mmCIF file with all atom_site columns, C-alpha atoms and ligand atoms in Angstrom:
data_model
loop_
_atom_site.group_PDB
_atom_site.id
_atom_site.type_symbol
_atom_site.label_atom_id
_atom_site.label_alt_id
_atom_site.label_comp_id
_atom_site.label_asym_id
_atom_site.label_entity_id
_atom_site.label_seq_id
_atom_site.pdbx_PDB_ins_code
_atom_site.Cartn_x
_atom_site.Cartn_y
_atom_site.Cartn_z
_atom_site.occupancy
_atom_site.B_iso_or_equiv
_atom_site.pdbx_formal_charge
_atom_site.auth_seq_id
_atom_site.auth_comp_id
_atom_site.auth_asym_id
_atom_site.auth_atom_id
_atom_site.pdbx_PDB_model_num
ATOM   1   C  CA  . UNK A 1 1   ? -20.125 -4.428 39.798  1.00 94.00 ? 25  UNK A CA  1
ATOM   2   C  CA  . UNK A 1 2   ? -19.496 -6.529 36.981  1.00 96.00 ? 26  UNK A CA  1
ATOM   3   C  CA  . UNK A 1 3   ? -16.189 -7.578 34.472  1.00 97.00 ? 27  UNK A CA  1
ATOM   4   C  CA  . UNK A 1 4   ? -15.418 -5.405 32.217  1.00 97.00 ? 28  UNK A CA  1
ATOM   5   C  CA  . UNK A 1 5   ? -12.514 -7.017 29.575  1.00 97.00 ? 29  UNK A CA  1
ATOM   6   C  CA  . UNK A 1 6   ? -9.500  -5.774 29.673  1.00 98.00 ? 30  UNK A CA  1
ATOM   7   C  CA  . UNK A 1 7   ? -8.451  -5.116 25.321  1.00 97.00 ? 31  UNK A CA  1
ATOM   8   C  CA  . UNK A 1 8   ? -5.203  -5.472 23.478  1.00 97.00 ? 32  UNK A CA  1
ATOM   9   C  CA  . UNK A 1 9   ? -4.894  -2.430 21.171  1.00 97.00 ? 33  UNK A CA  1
ATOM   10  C  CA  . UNK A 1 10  ? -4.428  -3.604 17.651  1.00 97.00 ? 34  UNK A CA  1
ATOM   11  C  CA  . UNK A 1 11  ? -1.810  -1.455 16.740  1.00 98.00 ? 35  UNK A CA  1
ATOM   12  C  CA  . UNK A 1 12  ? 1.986   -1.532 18.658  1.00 98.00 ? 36  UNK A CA  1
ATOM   13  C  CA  . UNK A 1 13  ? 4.827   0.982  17.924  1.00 98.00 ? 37  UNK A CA  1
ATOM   14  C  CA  . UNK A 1 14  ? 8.528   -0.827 18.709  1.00 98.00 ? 38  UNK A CA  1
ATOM   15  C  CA  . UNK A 1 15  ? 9.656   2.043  20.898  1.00 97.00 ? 39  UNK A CA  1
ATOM   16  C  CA  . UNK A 1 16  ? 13.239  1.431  20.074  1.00 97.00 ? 40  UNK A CA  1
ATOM   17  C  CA  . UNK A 1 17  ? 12.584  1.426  15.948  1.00 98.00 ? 41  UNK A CA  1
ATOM   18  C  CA  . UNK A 1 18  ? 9.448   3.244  15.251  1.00 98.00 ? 42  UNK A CA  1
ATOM   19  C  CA  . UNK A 1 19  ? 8.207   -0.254 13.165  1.00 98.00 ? 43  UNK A CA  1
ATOM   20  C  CA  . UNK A 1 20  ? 4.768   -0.550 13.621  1.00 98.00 ? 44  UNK A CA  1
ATOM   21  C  CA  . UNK A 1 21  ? 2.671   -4.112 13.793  1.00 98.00 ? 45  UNK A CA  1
ATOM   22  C  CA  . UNK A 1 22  ? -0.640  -5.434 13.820  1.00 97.00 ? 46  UNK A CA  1
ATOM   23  C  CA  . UNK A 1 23  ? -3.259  -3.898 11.749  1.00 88.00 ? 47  UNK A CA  1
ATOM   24  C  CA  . UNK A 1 24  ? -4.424  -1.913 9.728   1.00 95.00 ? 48  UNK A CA  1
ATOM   25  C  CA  . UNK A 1 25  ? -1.357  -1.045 9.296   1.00 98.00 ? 49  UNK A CA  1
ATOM   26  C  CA  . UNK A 1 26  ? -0.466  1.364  6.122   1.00 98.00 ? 50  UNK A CA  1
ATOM   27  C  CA  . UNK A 1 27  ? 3.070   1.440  3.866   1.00 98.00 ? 51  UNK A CA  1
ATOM   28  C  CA  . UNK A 1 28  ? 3.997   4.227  1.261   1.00 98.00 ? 52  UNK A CA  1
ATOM   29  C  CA  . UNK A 1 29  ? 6.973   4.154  -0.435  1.00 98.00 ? 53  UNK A CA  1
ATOM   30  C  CA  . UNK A 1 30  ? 8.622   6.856  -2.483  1.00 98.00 ? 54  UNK A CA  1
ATOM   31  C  CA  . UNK A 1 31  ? 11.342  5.527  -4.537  1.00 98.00 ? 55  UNK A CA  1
ATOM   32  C  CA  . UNK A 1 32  ? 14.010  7.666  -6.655  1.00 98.00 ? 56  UNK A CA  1
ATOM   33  C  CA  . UNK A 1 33  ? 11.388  7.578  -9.354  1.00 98.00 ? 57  UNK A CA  1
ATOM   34  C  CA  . UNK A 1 34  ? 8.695   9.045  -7.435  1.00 98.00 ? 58  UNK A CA  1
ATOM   35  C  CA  . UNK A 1 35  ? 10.806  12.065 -6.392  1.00 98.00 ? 59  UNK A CA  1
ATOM   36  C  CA  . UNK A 1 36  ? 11.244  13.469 -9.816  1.00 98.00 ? 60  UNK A CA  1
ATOM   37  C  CA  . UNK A 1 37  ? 12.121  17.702 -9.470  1.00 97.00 ? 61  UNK A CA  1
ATOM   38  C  CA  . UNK A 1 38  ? 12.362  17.364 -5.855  1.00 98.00 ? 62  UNK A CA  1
ATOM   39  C  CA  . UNK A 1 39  ? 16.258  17.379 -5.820  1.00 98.00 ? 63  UNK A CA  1
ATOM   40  C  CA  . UNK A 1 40  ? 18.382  20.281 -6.777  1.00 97.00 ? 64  UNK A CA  1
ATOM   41  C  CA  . UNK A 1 41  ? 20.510  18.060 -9.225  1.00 98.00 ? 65  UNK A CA  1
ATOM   42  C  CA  . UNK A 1 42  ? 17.807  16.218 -11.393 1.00 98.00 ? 66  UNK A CA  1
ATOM   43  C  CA  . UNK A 1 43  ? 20.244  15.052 -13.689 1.00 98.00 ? 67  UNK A CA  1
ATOM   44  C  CA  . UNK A 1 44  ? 21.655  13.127 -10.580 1.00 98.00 ? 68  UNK A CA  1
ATOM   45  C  CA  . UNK A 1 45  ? 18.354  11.996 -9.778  1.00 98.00 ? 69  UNK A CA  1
ATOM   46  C  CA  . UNK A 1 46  ? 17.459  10.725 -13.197 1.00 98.00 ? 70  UNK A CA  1
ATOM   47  C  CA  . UNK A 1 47  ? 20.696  8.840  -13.641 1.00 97.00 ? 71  UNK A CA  1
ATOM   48  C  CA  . UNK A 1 48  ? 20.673  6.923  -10.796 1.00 96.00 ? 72  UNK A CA  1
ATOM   49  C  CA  . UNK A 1 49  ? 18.789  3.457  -10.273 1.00 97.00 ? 73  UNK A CA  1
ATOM   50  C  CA  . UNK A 1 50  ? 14.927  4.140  -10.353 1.00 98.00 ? 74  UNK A CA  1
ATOM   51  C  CA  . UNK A 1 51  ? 13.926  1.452  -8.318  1.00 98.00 ? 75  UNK A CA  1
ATOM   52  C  CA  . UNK A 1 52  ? 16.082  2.480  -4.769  1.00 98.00 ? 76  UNK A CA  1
ATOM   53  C  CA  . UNK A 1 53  ? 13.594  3.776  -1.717  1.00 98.00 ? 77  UNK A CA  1
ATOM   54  C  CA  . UNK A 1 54  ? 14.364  7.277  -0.188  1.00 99.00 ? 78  UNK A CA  1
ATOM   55  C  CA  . UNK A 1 55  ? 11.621  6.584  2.516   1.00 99.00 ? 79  UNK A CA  1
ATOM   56  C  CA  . UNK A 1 56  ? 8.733   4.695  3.483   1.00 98.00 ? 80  UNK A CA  1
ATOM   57  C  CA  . UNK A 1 57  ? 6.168   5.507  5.737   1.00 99.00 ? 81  UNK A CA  1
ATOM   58  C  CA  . UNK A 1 58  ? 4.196   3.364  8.200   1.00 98.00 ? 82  UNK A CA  1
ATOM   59  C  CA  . UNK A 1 59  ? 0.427   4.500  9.162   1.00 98.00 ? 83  UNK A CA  1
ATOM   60  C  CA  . UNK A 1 60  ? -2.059  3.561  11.499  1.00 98.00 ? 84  UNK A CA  1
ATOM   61  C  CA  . UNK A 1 61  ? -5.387  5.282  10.716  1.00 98.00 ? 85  UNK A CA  1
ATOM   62  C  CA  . UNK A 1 62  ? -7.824  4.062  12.384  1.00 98.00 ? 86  UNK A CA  1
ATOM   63  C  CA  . UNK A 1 63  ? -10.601 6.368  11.301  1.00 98.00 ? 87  UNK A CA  1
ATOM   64  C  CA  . UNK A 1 64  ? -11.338 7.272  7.664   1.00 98.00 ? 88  UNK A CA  1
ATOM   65  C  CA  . UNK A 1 65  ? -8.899  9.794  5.895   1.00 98.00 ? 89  UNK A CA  1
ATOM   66  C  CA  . UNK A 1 66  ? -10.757 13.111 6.527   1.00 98.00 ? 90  UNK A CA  1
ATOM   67  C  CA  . UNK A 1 67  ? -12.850 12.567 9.570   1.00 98.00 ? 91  UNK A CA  1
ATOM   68  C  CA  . UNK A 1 68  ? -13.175 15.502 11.278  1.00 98.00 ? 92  UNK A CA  1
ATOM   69  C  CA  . UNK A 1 69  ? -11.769 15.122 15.249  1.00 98.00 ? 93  UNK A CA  1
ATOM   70  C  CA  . UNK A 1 70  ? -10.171 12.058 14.169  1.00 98.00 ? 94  UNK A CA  1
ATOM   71  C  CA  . UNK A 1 71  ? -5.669  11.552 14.243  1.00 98.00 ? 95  UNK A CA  1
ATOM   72  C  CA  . UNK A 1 72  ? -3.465  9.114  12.573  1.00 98.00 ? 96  UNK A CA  1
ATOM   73  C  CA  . UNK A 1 73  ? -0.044  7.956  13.938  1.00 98.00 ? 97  UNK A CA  1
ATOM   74  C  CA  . UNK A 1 74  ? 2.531   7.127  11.805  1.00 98.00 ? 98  UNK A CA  1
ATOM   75  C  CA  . UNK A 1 75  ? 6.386   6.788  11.517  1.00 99.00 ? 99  UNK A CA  1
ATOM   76  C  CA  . UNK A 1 76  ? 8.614   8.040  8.381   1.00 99.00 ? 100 UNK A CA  1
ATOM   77  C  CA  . UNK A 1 77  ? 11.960  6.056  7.551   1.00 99.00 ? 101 UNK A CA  1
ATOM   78  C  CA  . UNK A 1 78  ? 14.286  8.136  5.736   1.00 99.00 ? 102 UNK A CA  1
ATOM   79  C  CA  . UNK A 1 79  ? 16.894  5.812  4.309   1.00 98.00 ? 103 UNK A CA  1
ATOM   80  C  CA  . UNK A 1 80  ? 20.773  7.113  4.007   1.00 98.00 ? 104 UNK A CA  1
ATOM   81  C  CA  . UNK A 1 81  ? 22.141  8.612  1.154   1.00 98.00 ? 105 UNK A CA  1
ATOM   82  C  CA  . UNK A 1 82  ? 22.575  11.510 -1.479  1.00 98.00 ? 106 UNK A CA  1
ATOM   83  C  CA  . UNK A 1 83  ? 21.455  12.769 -4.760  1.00 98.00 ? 107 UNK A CA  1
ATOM   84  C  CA  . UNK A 1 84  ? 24.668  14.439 -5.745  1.00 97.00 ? 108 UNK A CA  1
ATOM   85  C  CA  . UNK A 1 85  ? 25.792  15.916 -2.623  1.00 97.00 ? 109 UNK A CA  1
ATOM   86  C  CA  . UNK A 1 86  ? 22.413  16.732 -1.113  1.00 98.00 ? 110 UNK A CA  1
ATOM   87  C  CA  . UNK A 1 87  ? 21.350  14.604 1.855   1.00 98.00 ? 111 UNK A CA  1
ATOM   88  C  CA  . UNK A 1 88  ? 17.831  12.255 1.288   1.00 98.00 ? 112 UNK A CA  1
ATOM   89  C  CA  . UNK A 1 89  ? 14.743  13.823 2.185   1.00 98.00 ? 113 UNK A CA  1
ATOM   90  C  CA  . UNK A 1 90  ? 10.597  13.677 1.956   1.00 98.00 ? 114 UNK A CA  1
ATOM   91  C  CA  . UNK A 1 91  ? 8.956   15.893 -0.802  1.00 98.00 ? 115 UNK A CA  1
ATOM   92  C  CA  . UNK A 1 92  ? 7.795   18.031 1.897   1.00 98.00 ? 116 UNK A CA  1
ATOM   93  C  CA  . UNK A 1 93  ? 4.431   19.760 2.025   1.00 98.00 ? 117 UNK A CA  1
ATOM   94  C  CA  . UNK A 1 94  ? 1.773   22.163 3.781   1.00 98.00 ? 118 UNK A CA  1
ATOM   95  C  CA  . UNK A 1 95  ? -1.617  20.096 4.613   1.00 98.00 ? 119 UNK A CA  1
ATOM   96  C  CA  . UNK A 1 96  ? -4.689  20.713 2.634   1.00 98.00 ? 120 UNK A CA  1
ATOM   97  C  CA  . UNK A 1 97  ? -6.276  21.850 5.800   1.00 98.00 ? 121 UNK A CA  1
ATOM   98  C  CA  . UNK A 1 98  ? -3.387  24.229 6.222   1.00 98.00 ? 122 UNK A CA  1
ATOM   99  C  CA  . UNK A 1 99  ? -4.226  25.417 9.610   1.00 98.00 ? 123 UNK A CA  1
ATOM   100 C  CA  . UNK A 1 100 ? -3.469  21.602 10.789  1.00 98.00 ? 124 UNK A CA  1
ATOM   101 C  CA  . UNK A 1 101 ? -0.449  21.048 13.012  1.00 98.00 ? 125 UNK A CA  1
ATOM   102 C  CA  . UNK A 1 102 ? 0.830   17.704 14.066  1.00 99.00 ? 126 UNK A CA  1
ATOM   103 C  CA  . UNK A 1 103 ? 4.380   16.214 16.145  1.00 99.00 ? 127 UNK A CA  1
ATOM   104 C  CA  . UNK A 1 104 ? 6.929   14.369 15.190  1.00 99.00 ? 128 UNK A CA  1
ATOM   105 C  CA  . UNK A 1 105 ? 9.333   13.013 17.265  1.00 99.00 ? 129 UNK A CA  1
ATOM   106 C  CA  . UNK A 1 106 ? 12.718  11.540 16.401  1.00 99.00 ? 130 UNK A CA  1
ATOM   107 C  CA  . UNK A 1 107 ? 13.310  7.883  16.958  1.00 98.00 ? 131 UNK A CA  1
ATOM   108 C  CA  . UNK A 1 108 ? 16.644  6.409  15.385  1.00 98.00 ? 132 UNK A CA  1
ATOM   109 C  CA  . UNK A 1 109 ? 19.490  8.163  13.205  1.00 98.00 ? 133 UNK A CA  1
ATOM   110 C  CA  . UNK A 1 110 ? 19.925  12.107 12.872  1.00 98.00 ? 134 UNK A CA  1
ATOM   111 C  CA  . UNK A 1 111 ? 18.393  14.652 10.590  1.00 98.00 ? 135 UNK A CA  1
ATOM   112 C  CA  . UNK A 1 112 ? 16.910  18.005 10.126  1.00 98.00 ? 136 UNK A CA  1
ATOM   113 C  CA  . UNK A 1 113 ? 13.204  18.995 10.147  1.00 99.00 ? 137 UNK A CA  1
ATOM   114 C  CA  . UNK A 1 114 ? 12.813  21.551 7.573   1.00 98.00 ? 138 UNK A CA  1
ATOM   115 C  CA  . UNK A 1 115 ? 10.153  23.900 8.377   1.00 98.00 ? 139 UNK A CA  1
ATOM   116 C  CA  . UNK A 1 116 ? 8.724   26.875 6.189   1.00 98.00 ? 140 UNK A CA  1
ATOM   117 C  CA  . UNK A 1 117 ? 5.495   29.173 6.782   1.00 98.00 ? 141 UNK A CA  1
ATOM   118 C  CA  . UNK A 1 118 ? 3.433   30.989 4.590   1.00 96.00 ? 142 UNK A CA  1
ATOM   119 C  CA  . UNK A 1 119 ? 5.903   33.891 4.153   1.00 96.00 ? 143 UNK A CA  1
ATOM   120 C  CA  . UNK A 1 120 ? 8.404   31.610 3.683   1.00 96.00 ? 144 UNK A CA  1
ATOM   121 C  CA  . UNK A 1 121 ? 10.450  32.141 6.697   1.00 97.00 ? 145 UNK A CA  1
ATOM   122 C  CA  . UNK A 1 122 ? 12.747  28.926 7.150   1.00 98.00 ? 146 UNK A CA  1
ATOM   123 C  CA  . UNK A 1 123 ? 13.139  27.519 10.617  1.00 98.00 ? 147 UNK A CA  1
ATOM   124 C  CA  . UNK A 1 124 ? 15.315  24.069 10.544  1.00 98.00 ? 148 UNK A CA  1
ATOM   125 C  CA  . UNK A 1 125 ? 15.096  21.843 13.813  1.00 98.00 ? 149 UNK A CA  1
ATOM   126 C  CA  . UNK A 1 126 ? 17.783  19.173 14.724  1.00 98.00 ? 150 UNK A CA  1
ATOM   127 C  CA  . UNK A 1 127 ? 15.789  15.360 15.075  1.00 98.00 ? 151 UNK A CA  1
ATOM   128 C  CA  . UNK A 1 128 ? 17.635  12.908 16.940  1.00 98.00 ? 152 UNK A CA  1
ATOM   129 C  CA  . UNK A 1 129 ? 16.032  10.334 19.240  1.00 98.00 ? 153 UNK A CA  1
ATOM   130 C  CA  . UNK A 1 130 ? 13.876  11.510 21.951  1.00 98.00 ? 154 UNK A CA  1
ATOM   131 C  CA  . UNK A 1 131 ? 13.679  15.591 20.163  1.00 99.00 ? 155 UNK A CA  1
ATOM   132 C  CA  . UNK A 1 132 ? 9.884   16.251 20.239  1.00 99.00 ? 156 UNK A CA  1
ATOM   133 C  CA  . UNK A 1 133 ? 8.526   18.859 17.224  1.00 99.00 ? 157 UNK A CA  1
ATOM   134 C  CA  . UNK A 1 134 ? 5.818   20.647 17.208  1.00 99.00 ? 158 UNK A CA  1
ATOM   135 C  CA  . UNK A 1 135 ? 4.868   21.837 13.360  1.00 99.00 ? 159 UNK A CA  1
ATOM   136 C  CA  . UNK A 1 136 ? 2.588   24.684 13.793  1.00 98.00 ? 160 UNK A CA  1
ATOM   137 C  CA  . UNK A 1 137 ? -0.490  25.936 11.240  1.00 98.00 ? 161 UNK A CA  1
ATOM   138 C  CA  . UNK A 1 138 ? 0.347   26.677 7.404   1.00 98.00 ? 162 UNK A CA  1
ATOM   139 C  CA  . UNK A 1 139 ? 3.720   25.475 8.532   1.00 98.00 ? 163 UNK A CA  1
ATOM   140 C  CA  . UNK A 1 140 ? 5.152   23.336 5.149   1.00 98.00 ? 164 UNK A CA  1
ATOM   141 C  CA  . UNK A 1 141 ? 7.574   20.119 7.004   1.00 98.00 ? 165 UNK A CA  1
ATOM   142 C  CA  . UNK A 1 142 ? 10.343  17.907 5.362   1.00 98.00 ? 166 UNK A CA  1
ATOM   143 C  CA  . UNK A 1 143 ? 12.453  15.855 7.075   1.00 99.00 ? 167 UNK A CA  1
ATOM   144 C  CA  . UNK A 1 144 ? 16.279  15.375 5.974   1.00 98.00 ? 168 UNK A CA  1
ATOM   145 C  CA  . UNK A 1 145 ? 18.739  12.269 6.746   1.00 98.00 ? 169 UNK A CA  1
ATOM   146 C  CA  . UNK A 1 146 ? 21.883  13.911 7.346   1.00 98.00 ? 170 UNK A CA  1
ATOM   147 C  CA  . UNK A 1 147 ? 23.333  10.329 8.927   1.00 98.00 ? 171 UNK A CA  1
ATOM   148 C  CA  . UNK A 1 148 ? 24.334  7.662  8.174   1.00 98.00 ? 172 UNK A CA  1
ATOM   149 C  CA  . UNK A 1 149 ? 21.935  4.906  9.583   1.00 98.00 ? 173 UNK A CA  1
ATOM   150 C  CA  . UNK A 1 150 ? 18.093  5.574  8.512   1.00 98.00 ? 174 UNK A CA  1
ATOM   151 C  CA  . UNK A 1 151 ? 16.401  8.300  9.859   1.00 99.00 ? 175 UNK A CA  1
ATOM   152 C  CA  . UNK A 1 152 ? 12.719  7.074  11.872  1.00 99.00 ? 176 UNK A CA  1
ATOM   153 C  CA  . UNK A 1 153 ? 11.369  10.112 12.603  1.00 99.00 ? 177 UNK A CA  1
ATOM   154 C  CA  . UNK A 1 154 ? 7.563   9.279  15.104  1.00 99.00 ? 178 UNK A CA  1
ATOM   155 C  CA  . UNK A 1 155 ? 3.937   11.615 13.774  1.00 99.00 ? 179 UNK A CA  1
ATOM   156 C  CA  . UNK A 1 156 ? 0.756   11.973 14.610  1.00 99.00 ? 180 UNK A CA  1
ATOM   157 C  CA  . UNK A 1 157 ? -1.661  14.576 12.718  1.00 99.00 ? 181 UNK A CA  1
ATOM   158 C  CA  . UNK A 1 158 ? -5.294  15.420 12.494  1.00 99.00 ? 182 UNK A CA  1
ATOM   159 C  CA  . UNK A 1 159 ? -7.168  12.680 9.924   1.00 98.00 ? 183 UNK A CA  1
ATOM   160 C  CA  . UNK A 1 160 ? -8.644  15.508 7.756   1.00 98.00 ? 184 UNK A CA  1
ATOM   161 C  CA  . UNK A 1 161 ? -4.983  17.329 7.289   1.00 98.00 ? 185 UNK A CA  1
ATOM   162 C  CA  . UNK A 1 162 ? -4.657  16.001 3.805   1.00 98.00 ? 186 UNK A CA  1
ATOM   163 C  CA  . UNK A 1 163 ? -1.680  17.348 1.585   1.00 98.00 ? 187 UNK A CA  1
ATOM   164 C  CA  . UNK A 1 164 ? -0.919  19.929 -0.213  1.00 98.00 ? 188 UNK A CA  1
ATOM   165 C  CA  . UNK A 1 165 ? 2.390   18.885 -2.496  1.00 98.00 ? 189 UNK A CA  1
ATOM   166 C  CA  . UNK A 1 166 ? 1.677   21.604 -5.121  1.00 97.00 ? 190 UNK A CA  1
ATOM   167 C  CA  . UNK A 1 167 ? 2.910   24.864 -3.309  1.00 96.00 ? 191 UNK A CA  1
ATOM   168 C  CA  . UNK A 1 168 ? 6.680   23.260 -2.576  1.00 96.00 ? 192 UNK A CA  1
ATOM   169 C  CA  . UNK A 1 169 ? 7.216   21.439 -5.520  1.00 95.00 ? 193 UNK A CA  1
ATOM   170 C  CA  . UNK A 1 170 ? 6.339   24.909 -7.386  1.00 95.00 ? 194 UNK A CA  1
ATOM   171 C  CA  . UNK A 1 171 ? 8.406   27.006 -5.350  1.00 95.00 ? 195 UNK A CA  1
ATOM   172 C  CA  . UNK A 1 172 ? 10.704  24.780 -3.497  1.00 95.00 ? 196 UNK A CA  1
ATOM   173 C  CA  . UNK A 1 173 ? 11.513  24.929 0.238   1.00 95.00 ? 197 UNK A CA  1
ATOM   174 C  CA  . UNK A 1 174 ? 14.009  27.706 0.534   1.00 94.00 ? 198 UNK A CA  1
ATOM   175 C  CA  . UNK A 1 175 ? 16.755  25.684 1.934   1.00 97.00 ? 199 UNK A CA  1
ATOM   176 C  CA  . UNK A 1 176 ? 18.918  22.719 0.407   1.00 98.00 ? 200 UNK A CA  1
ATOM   177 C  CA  . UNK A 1 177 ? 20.567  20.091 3.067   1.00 98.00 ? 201 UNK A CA  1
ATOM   178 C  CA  . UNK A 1 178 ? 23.797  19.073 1.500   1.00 98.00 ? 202 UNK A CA  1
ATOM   179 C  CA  . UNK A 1 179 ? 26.340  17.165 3.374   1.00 95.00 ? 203 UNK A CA  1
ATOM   180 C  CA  . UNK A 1 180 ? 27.480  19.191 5.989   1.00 92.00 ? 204 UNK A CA  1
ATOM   181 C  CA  . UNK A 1 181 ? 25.992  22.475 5.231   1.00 97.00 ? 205 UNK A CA  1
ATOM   182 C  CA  . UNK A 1 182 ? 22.151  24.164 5.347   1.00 98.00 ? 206 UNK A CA  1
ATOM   183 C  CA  . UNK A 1 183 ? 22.458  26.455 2.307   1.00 98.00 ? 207 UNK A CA  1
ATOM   184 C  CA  . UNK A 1 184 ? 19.312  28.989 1.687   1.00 96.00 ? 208 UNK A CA  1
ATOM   185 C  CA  . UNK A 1 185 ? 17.676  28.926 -2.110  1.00 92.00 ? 209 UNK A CA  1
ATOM   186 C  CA  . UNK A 1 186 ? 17.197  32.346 -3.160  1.00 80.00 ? 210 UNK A CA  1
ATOM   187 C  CA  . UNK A 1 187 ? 15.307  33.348 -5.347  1.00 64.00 ? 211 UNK A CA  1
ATOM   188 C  CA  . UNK A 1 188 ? 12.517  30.362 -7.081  1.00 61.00 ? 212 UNK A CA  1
HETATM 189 C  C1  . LIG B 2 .   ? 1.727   13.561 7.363   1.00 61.81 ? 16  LIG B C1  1
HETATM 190 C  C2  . LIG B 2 .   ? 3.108   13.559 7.967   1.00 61.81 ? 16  LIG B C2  1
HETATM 191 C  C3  . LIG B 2 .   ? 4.065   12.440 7.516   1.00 61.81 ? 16  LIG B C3  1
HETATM 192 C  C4  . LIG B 2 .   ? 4.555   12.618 6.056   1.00 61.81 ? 16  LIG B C4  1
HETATM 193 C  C5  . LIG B 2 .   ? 5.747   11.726 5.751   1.00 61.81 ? 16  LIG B C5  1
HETATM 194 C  C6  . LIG B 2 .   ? 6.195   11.757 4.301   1.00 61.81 ? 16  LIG B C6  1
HETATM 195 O  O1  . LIG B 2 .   ? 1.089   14.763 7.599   1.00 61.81 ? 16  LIG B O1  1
HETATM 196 O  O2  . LIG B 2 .   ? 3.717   14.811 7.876   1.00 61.81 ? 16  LIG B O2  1
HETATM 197 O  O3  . LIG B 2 .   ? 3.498   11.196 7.678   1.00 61.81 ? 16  LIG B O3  1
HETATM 198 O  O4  . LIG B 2 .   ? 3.517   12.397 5.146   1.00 61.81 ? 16  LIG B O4  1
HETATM 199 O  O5  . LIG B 2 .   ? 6.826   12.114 6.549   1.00 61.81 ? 16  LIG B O5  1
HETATM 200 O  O6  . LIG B 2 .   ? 6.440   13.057 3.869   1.00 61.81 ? 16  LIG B O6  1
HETATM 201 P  P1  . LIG B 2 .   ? 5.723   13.627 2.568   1.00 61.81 ? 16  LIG B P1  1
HETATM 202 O  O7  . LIG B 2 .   ? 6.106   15.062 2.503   1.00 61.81 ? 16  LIG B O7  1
HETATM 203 O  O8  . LIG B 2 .   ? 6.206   12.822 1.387   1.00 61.81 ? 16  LIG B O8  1
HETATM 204 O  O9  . LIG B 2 .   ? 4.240   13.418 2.781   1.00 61.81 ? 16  LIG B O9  1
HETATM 205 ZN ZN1 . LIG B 2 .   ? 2.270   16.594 7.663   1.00 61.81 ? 17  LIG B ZN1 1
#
């Protein structure tokens, strides 16, 4: 028998905050500019200071975007706050590879997971810390901060999921997450 060296993983996930360290570590950010048509009041939207951050997302992905087999690991921060009187939330999408599902797990604050499927049936999931989600195939996902503190919500989804942005921000999610109250969209 011989040694065999014991490795430190690059990557750590604070358990209590979601914040990962070490690298290669990713950041997007999606500002009030980048979320143009996304809220129900876009007169609200395009009033208000361009520059403030809805959410960011952290990403470890340690295999090239697309690799078959391969998974990334990520965590979303949805900041606090409204445009108008509806709650801050992702754009929301299906995955190019729509019959890719992935978790997410909640990790600080409180929210809503909005989920849609192909027929556009609406399911909405409470996220608090510790509520595991599974997101199914050609299952569109969008996660709301109905809190007060930021929302860190925990993923992990197949490397070759992609996204697929077009179909919601043509025909919108079906459901609007005001404060206080889950109100269905008819008819867009
Ligand atoms: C990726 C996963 C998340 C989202 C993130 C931001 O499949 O679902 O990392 O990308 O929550 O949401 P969105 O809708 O702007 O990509
Ligand atoms: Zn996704």
């Amino acid at each position: 028998m011989s040694n065999l060296r014991v490795l430190v993983p690059p990557v750590s996930s604070d358990l209590a905050t979601g914040v990962l360290t070490g690298g290669p570590v990713s950041e997007d950010v999606r500002t009030i500019r980048d979320l143009k048509g996304v809220f129900f009041d876009e007169n609200a939207r395009s009033e208000r200071s361009q520059d403030e951050v809805v959410y960011r997302v952290l990403s470890y992905q340690p295999v090239p975007q697309g690799t078959s087999g391969g998974l990334f690991f990520g965590t979303t921060f949805v900041s606090p706050g409204s445009v108008g009187e509806e709650c801050f939330m992702t754009k929301g999408h299906f995955h190019a590879k729509a019959e890719a599902s992935e978790y997410y797990w909640g990790v600080l604050g409180e929210g809503l997971l909005l989920l849609m499927d192909r027929d556009r049936s609406l399911k909405v999931e409470k996220v608090a810390r510790g509520s595991v989600h599974f997101i199914p195939a050609f299952t569109a996902h969008r996660l709301v901060n109905t809190g007060a503190e930021t929302l860190a919500v925990g993923a992990c989804w197949p490397a070759d999921a992609g996204h697929d942005y077009e179909a919601i921000a043509r025909d919108g999610f079906g459901v609007r997450v005001l404060k206080g109250q889950v109100l269905r969209e008819e008819g867009r």
